[in-house]
Structures are given as structure tokens and as C-alpha cells.
Short mmCIF file of C-alpha atoms and ligand atoms in Angstrom, two decimals:
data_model
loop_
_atom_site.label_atom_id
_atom_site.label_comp_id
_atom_site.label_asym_id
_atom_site.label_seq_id
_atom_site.Cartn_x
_atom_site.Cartn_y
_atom_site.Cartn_z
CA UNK A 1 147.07 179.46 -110.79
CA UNK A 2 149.77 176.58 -110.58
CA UNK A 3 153.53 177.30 -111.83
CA UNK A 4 155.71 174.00 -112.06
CA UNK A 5 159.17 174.23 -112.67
CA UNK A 6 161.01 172.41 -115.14
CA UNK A 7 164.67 172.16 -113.43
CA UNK A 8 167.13 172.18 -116.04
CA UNK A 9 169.56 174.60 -114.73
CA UNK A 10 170.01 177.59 -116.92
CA UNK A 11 167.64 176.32 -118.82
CA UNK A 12 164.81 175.79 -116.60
CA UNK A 13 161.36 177.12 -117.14
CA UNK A 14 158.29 177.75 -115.83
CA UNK A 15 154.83 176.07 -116.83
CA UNK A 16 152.02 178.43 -116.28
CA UNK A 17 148.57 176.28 -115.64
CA UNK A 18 145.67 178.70 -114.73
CA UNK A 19 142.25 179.72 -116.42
CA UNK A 20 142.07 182.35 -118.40
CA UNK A 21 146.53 182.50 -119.10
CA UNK A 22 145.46 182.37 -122.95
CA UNK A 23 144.33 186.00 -122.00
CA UNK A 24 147.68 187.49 -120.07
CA UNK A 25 150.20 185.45 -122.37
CA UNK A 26 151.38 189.22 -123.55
CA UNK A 27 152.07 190.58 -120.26
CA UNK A 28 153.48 187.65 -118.30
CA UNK A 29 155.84 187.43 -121.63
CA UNK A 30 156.39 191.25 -121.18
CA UNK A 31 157.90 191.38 -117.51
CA UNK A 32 159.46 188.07 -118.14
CA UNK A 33 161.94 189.74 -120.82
CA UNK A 34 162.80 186.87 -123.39
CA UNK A 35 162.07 188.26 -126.65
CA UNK A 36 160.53 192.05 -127.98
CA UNK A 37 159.19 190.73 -130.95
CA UNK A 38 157.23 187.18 -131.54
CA UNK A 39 155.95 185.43 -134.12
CA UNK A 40 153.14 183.51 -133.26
CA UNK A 41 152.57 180.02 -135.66
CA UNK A 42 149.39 178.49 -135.70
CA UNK A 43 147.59 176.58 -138.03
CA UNK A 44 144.72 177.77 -139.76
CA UNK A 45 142.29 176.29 -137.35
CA UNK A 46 143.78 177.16 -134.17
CA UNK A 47 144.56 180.88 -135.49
CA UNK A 48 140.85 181.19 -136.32
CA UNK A 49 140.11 180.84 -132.63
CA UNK A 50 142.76 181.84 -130.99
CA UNK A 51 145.41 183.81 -133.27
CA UNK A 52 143.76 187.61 -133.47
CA UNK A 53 143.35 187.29 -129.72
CA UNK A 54 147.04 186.66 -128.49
CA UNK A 55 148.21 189.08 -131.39
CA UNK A 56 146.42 192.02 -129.49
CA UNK A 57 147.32 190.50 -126.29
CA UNK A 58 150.80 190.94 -127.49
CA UNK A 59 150.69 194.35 -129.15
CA UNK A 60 148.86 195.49 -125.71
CA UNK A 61 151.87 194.42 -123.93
CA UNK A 62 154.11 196.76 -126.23
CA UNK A 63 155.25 193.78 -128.27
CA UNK A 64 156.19 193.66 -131.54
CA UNK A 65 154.02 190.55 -133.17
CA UNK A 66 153.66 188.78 -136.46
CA UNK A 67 151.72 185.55 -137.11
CA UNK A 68 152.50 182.53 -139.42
CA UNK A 69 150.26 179.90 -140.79
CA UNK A 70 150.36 176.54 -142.22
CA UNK A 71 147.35 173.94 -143.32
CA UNK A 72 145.90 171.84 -140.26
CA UNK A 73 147.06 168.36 -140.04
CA UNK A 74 150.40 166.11 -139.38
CA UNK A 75 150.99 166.06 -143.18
CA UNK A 76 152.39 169.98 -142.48
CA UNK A 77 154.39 168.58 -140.52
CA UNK A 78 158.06 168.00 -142.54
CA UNK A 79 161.11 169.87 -143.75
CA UNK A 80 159.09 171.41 -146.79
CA UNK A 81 157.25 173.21 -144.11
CA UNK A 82 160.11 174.05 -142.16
CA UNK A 83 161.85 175.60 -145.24
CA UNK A 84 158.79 177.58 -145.97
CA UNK A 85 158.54 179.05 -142.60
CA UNK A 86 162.13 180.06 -141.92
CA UNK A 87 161.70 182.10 -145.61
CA UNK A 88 159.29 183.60 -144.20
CA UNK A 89 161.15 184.84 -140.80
CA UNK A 90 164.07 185.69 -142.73
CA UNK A 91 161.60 187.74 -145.21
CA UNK A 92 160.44 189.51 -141.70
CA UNK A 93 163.62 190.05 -140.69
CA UNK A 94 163.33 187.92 -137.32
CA UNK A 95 167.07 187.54 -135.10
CA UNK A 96 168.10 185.92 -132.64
CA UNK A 97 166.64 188.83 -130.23
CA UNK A 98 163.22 187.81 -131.35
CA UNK A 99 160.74 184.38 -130.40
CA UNK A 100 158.54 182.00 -131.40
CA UNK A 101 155.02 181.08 -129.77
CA UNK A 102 153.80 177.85 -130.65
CA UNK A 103 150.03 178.12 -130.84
CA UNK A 104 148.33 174.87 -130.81
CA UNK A 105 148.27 171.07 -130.49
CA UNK A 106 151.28 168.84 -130.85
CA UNK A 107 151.82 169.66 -134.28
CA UNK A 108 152.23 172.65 -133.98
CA UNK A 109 154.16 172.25 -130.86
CA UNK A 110 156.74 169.76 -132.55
CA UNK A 111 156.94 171.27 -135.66
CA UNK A 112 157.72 175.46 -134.14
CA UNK A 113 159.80 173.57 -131.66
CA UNK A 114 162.19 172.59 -134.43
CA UNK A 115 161.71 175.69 -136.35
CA UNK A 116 163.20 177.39 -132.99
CA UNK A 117 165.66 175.08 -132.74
CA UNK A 118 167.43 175.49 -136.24
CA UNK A 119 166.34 178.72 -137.71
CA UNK A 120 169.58 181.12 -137.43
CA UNK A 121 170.93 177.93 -135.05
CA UNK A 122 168.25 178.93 -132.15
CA UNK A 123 165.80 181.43 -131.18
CA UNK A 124 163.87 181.70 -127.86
CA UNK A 125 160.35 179.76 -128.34
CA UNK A 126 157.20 179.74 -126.12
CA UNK A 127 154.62 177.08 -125.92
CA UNK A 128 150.61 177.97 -125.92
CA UNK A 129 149.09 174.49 -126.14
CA UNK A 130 145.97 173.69 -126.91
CA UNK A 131 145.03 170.08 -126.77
CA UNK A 132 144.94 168.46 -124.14
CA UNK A 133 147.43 165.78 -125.12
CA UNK A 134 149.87 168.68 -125.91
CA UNK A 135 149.18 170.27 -122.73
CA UNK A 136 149.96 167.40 -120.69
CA UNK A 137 153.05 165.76 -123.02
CA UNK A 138 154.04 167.40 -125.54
CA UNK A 139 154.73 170.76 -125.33
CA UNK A 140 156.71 169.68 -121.96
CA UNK A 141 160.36 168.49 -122.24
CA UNK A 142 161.91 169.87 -125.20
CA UNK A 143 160.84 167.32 -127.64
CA UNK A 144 160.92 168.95 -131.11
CA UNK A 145 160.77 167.31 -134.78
CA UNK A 146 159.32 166.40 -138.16
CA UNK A 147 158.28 163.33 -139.76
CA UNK A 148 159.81 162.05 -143.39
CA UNK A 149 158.37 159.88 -145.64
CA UNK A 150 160.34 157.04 -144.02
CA UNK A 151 158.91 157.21 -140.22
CA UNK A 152 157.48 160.21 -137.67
CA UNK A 153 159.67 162.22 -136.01
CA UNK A 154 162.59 160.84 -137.30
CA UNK A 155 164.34 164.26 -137.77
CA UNK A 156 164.13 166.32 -134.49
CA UNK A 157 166.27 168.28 -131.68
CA UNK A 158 165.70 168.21 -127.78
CA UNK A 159 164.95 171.96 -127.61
CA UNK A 160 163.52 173.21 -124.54
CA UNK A 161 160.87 176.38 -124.58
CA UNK A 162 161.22 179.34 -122.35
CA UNK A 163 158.10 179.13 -120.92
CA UNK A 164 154.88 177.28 -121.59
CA UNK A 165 150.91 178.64 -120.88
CA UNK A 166 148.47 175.82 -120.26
CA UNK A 167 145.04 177.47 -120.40
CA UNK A 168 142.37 174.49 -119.15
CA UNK A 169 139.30 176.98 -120.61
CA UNK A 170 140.64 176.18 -124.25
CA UNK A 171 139.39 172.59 -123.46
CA UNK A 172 135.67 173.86 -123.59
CA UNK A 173 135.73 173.73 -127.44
CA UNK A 174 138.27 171.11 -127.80
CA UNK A 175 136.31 167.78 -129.91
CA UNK A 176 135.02 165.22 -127.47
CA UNK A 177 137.42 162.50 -129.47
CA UNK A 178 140.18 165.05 -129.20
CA UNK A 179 139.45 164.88 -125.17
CA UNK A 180 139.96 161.59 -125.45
CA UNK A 181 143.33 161.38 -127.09
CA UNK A 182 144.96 163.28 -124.17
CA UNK A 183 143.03 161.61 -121.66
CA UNK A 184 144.58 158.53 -122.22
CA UNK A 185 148.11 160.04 -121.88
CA UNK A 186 146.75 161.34 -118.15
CA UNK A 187 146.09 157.80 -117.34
CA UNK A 188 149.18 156.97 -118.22
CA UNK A 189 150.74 159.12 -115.53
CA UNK A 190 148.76 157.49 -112.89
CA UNK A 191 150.00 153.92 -113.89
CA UNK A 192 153.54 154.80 -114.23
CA UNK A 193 154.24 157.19 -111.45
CA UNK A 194 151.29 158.00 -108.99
CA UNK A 195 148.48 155.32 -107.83
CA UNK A 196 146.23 158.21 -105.81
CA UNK A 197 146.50 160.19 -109.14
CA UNK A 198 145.27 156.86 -110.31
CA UNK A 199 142.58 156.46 -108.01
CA UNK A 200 141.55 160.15 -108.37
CA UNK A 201 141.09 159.62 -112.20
CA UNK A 202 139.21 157.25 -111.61
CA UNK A 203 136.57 158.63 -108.70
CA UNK A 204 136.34 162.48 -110.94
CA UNK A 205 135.75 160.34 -114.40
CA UNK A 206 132.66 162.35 -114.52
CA UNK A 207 133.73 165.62 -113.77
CA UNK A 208 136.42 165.17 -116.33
CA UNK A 209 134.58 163.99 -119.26
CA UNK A 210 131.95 167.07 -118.25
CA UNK A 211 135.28 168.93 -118.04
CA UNK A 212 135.07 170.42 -114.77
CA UNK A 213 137.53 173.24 -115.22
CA UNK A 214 138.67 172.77 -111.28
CA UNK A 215 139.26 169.43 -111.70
CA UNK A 216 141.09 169.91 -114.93
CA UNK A 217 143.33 171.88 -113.54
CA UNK A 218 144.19 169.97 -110.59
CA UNK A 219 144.47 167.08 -113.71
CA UNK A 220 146.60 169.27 -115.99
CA UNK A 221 149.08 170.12 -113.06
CA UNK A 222 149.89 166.98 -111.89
CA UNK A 223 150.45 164.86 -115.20
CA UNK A 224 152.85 168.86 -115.64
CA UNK A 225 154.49 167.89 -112.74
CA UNK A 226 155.49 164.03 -113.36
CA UNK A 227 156.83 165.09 -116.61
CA UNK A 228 158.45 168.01 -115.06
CA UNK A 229 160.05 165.69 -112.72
CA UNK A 230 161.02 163.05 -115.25
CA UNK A 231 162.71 165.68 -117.84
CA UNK A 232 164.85 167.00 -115.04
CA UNK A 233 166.18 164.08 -114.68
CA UNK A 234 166.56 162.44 -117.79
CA UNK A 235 166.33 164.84 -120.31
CA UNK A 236 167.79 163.19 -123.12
CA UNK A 237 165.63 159.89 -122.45
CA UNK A 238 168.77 157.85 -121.63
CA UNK A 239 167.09 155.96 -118.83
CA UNK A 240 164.03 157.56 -116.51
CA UNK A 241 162.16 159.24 -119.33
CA UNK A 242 161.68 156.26 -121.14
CA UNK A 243 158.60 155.29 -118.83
CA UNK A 244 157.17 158.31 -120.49
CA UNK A 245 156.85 155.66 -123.32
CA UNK A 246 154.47 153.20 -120.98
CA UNK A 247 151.85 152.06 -123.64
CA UNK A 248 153.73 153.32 -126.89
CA UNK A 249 155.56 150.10 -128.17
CA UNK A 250 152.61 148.22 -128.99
CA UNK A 251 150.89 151.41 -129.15
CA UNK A 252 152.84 153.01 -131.70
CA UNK A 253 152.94 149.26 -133.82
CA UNK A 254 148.65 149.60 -133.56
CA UNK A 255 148.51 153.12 -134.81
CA UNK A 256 151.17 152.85 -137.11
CA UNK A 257 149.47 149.68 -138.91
CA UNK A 258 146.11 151.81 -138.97
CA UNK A 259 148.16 153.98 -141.59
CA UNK A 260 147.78 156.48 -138.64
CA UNK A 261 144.05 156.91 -139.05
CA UNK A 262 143.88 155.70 -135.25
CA UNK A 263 144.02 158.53 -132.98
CA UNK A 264 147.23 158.22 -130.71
CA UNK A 265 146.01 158.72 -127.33
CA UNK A 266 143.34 155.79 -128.51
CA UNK A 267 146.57 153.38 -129.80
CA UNK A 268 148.07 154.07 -126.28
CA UNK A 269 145.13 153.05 -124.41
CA UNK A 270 145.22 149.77 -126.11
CA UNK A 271 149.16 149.84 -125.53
CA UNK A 272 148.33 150.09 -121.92
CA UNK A 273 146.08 147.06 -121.35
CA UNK A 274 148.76 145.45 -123.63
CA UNK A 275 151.33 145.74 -121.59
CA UNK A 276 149.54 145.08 -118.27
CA UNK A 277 149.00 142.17 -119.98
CA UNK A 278 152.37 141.58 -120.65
CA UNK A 279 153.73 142.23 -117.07
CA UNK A 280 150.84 139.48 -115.79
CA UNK A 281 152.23 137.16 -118.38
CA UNK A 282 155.62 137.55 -117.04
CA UNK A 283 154.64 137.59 -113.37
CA UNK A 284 155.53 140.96 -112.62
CA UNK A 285 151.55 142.32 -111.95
CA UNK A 286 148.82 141.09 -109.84
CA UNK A 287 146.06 140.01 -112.61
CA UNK A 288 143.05 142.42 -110.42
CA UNK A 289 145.50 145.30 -111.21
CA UNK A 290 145.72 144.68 -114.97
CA UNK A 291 141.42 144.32 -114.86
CA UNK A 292 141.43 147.73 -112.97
CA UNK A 293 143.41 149.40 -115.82
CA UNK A 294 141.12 148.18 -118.54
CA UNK A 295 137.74 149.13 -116.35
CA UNK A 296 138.87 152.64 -116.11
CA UNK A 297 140.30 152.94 -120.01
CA UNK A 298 137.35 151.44 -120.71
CA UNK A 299 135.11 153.82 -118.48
CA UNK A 300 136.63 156.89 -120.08
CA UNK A 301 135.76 155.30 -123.37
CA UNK A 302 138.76 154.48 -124.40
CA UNK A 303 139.51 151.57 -126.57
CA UNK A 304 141.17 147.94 -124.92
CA UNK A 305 141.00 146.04 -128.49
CA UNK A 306 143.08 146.16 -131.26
CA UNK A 307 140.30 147.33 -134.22
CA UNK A 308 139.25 144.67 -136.67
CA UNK A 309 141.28 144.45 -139.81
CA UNK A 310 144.62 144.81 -138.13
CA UNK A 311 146.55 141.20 -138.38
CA UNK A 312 148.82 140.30 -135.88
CA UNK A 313 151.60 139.97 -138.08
CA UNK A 314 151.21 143.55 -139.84
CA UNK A 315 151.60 145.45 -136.62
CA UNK A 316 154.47 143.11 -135.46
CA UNK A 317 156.06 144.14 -138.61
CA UNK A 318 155.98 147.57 -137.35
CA UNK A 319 156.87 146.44 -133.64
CA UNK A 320 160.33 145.62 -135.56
CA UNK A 321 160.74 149.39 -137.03
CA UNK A 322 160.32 151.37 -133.91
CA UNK A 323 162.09 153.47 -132.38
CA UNK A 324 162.28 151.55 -129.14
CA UNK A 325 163.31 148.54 -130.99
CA UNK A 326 167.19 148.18 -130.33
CA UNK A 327 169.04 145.15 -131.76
CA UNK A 328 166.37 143.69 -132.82
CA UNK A 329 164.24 143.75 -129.29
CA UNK A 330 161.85 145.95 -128.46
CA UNK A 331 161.40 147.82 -125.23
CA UNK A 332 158.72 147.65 -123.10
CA UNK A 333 157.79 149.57 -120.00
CA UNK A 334 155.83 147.02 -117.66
CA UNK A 335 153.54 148.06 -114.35
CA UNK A 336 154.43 146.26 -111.54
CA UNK A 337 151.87 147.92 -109.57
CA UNK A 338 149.47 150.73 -110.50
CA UNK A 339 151.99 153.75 -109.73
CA UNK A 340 155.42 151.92 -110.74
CA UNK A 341 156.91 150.45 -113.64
CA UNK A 342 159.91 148.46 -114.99
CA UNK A 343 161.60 148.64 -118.25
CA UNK A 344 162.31 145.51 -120.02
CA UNK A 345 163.58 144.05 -123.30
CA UNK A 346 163.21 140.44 -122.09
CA UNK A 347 159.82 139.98 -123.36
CA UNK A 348 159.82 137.16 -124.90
CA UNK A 349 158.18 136.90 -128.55
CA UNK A 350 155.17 133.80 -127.64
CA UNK A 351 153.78 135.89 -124.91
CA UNK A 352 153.77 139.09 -127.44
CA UNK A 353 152.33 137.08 -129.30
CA UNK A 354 149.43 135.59 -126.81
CA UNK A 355 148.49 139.25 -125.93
CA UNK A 356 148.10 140.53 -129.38
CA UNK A 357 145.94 137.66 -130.47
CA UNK A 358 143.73 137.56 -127.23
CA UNK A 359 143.47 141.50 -127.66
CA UNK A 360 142.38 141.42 -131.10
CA UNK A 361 139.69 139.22 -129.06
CA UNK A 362 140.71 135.58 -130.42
N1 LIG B 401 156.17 161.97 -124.96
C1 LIG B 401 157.25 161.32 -124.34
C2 LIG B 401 158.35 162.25 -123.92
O1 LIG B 401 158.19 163.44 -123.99
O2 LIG B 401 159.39 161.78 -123.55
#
């Protein structure tokens, strides 16, 4: 059992790794005193595993519990949603005395986030993840929203839960290409922040893939920890967090030119090895370190290509739209080293150019 702070003053929280926490969820939530009554939200998936179990969890701990559901996938994911489920708290006549449990994968996680955040201006809401990817990112750091037809998460609040239970034993029946998703986000950790978290994903690979709870664990806690460590300091991504988003600009260009039908943890990997490419181009990373990233992406199976069928200019187009595109220049975060990174928007537009085509294997 592993409990990492988040330190955010009075609204700090704890982050409660062990095996088995699906299971005491109701009576950790019981001494800890945030809410009597929850409403768990899950979608029709995850409740089918997991939702009967944490409602008697709850009701053994002597609290009051209700459960919402909405259709599996991102396209739940918008205001319609939203609107649907706060009708339905009002209809069960939840306050401001009463929470939220988010059960689930980032979805789920975003989208009960934001419900939290705006239904009666702000009720208490616990996360439950689990994916991997949301157990390691996502449900971490307060990061809540919807998509609209005119981008993802272009409608959100920071909104931080009161507590979030990362159970590694809900891996066990987690989709091997689901595995994979978050496992690229771990990696990501080690390049940013910590080279012997590096090193150790790369000596357990095997342990990981067989998903070694033990190992998860120790996995799970430290990527919890960086991004503990990062939110405290920079909640509102004004400056630190933003190497959170190592991988993502060309990343989120990739997956957002696939019409999102590339997994995201798979468009980050290739984000990566982009821009290691891009620091190497600008002189900022030894060329052995770049060909160590893309061994071990490509040793967890992970993609370093941009798929067939993508044109360079259709995912600059979306380079252009993002988020991290300010003024017309997009941000990058750069290694310099495995462990450290810079953040640039000096990147100049031939050598973005050079690494898409030579990734796309020209
Ligand atoms: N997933 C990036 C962040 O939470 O800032």
C-alpha cells in the first residue's frame, strides 16, 4: 500500500495505490468523511465489472449509494451527456453534501470530473480508475472536460478530486492494446523526469507486459508521484506541467489526422521518437539517447512510425489547431537527456518537416 500526496493546500489529496483498494473504497471513504451519499458513474462496461461491487462496498460502509450510466466510448463524452446526468442527480435529489465516484477510464474520469465541477457549482468527487492510462494521468491533477464538435476537451474546468483509488489488480482484465495505451504514458515519465525510472522500465519490460502486480505497483506509484509533484507546482499548466505534454504535439496532430481511430497512448509513442528526433536535429540530444527511446517504445510494442495513409501535410494541418499552438507556433517539449526536458517554440518548420517525412519512413 503506497499513499502519495497531491500538495495543493486545502485542497490536497491523497492517492491510494494498493491491491485489492477496489475492495475497501467504502470504508476508507467512510472514516475519511467527504460525502454520506455517492453516486457512482460508470459506463456500461466498466459497471458490468465493477459497478454492483463498489455499490455494496458502499452500502456496507453505511453509505447511501446510487449509480449512473452512460454508453461506452468518447462519443458520451459532451454537454448532451452532461445535461442528461445532472437531470438525473437533480431527479435523485443529490446536494452539495453528497459525491461523485468516477468509475472507470479517462472518459469517465474527464467527463464525472466536469459533472462535479458544475453540477449545483461543485460537489465533492472521487476517482476509481481503471485503465491504466487513467491511473497514471488522468485521473491525477484535476483535469476535467468534454469534447465539442469543434475539438476535444475544449470545454473543461481544473477540478481537483478528493481522493483517488488506484487498484493495479483491475489491470488483470484490462485489453492487452488497452495496456499499451497507458504504457506509453509511463515511458513518458521516465524521459521527462526520472532516467533510473527509465532504466527500470526498461530491465522489468517483461514483468510488465506479464503484468507483474509488484512491479505494477512500484510502476503505478512512481509515474503517481511525478505527476503529483508536477501538479503541486503548476497546477494550472502555466509553466512546469507542460512537460506533462512531452510527446503530445506531434502526437496529438498523428491521432487527430487518424480521425482518432489511433489509440492515444500509441500517437504519443510516435510523438516521443518525434521529438527526440527533433531535439537531435536541433543539437540539444546525444543521437544514442534518441535510438535508446525508440528500442524500448519499440520493445514494449509500441509504434515509432507514423501509419501509412497519413500525409505529412494533413497532420501539419492539425499541428496548426492545437492547443499548444500559440501565435501560430507550436510547443514542443524536447529531451535533453533521458530524465530532463526543455520546452521550446523555436522549432523551426524544415526540421518538422525532416522528422515527419523520415518517420513516415521516406
Ligand atoms: N495529461 C497532462 C496533464 O494532466 O497535464
Amino acid at each position: 500500500m503506497r499513499e502519495i500526496q497531491v500538495g495543493l493546500g486545502a485542497r490536497a489529496y491523497p492517492l491510494i495505490i494498493r491491491e485489492g483498494a477496489l475492495a475497501s473504497v467504502g470504508s476508507d471513504l467512510k472514516e475519511r468523511a467527504i460525502a454520506k451519499r455517492y453516486v457512482v458513474v460508470a459506463d456500461e462496461h466498466v459497471n458490468g465489472l465493477y459497478g454492483e461491487s463498489l455499490l455494496a462496498n458502499l452500502g456496507q460502509a453505511g453509505l447511501g449509494a446510487e449509480l449512473l450510466t452512460f454508453p461506452r466510448g468518447e462519443a458520451s463524452k459532451n454537454l448532451a451527456t452532461v445535461g442528461e446526468l445532472a437531470s438525473r442527480l437533480a431527479r435523485l435529489g443529490i446536494d452539495r453534501k453528497d459525491g461523485l465516484i468516477a468509475l472507470g477510464g479517462g472518459v469517465t474520469g474527464d467527463l464525472t470530473g466536469f459533472l462535479a465541477a458544475v453540477y449545483m457549482r461543485g460537489i465533492p468527487f472521487i476517482q476509481v480508475p481503471t485503465t491504466l492510462l487513467a491511473q497514471v494521468d488522468s485521473s491525477v491533477g484535476g483535469k476535467t472536460g468534454v469534447d465539442i464538435p469543434e475539438g476535444k476537451n475544449l470545454v473543461g474546468a481544473f477540478y481537483q478530486p478528493r481522493a483517488v483509488y488506484i487498484d493495479p489488480q483491475v489491470l488483470l482484465s484490462l485489453p492487452a492494446g488497452e495496456m499499451l495505451n497507458g504504457l506509453a504514458e509511463v515511458i513518458k515519465y521516465g524521459v521527462i523526469y526520472d532516467r533510473p525510472f527509465f532504466d527500470l522500465l526498461a530491465a522489468r519490460r517483461e514483468d510488465i507486459l506479464r503484468r507483474d502486480l509488484g512491479v505494477l505497483e512500484e510502476v503505478i506509484a512512481r509515474c503517481c508521484e511525478i505527476k503529483a509533484a508536477v501538479v503541486a507546482a503548476d497546477e494550472r499548466e502555466a509553466d512546469l506541467r507542460r512537460i506533462l505534454n512531452f510527446g503530445h504535439t506531434l502526437g496529438h496532430a498523428v491521432e487527430a489526422a487518424s480521425g482518432y481511430g489511433l489509440a492515444h497512448g500509441l500517437a504519443v509513442a510516435i510523438g516521443m521518437v518525434a521529438a527526440a528526433e527533433l531535439a537531435v536535429g536541433m543539437g540539444l540530444l546525444a543521437r544514442t539517447e534518441a535510438e535508446h527511446l525508440r528500442e524500448v517504445v519499440t520493445a514494449y510494442g509500441l509504434p515509432s512510425t507514423i501509419p501509412a495513409g497519413l500525409e505529412p501535410p494533413f497532420i501539419k494541418g492539425f499541428l496548426k489547431t492545437d492547443k499548444k499552438t500559440v501565435g501560430g507556433r507550436p510547443f514542443f517539449v524536447l529531451p535533453t537527456k533521458l530524465g530532463a526536458v526543455t520546452i521550446t517554440d523555436q522549432v523551426g518548420e524544415g526540421l518538422i518537416d525532416q522528422v515527419i517525412a523520415r518517420l513516415k519512413g521516406k
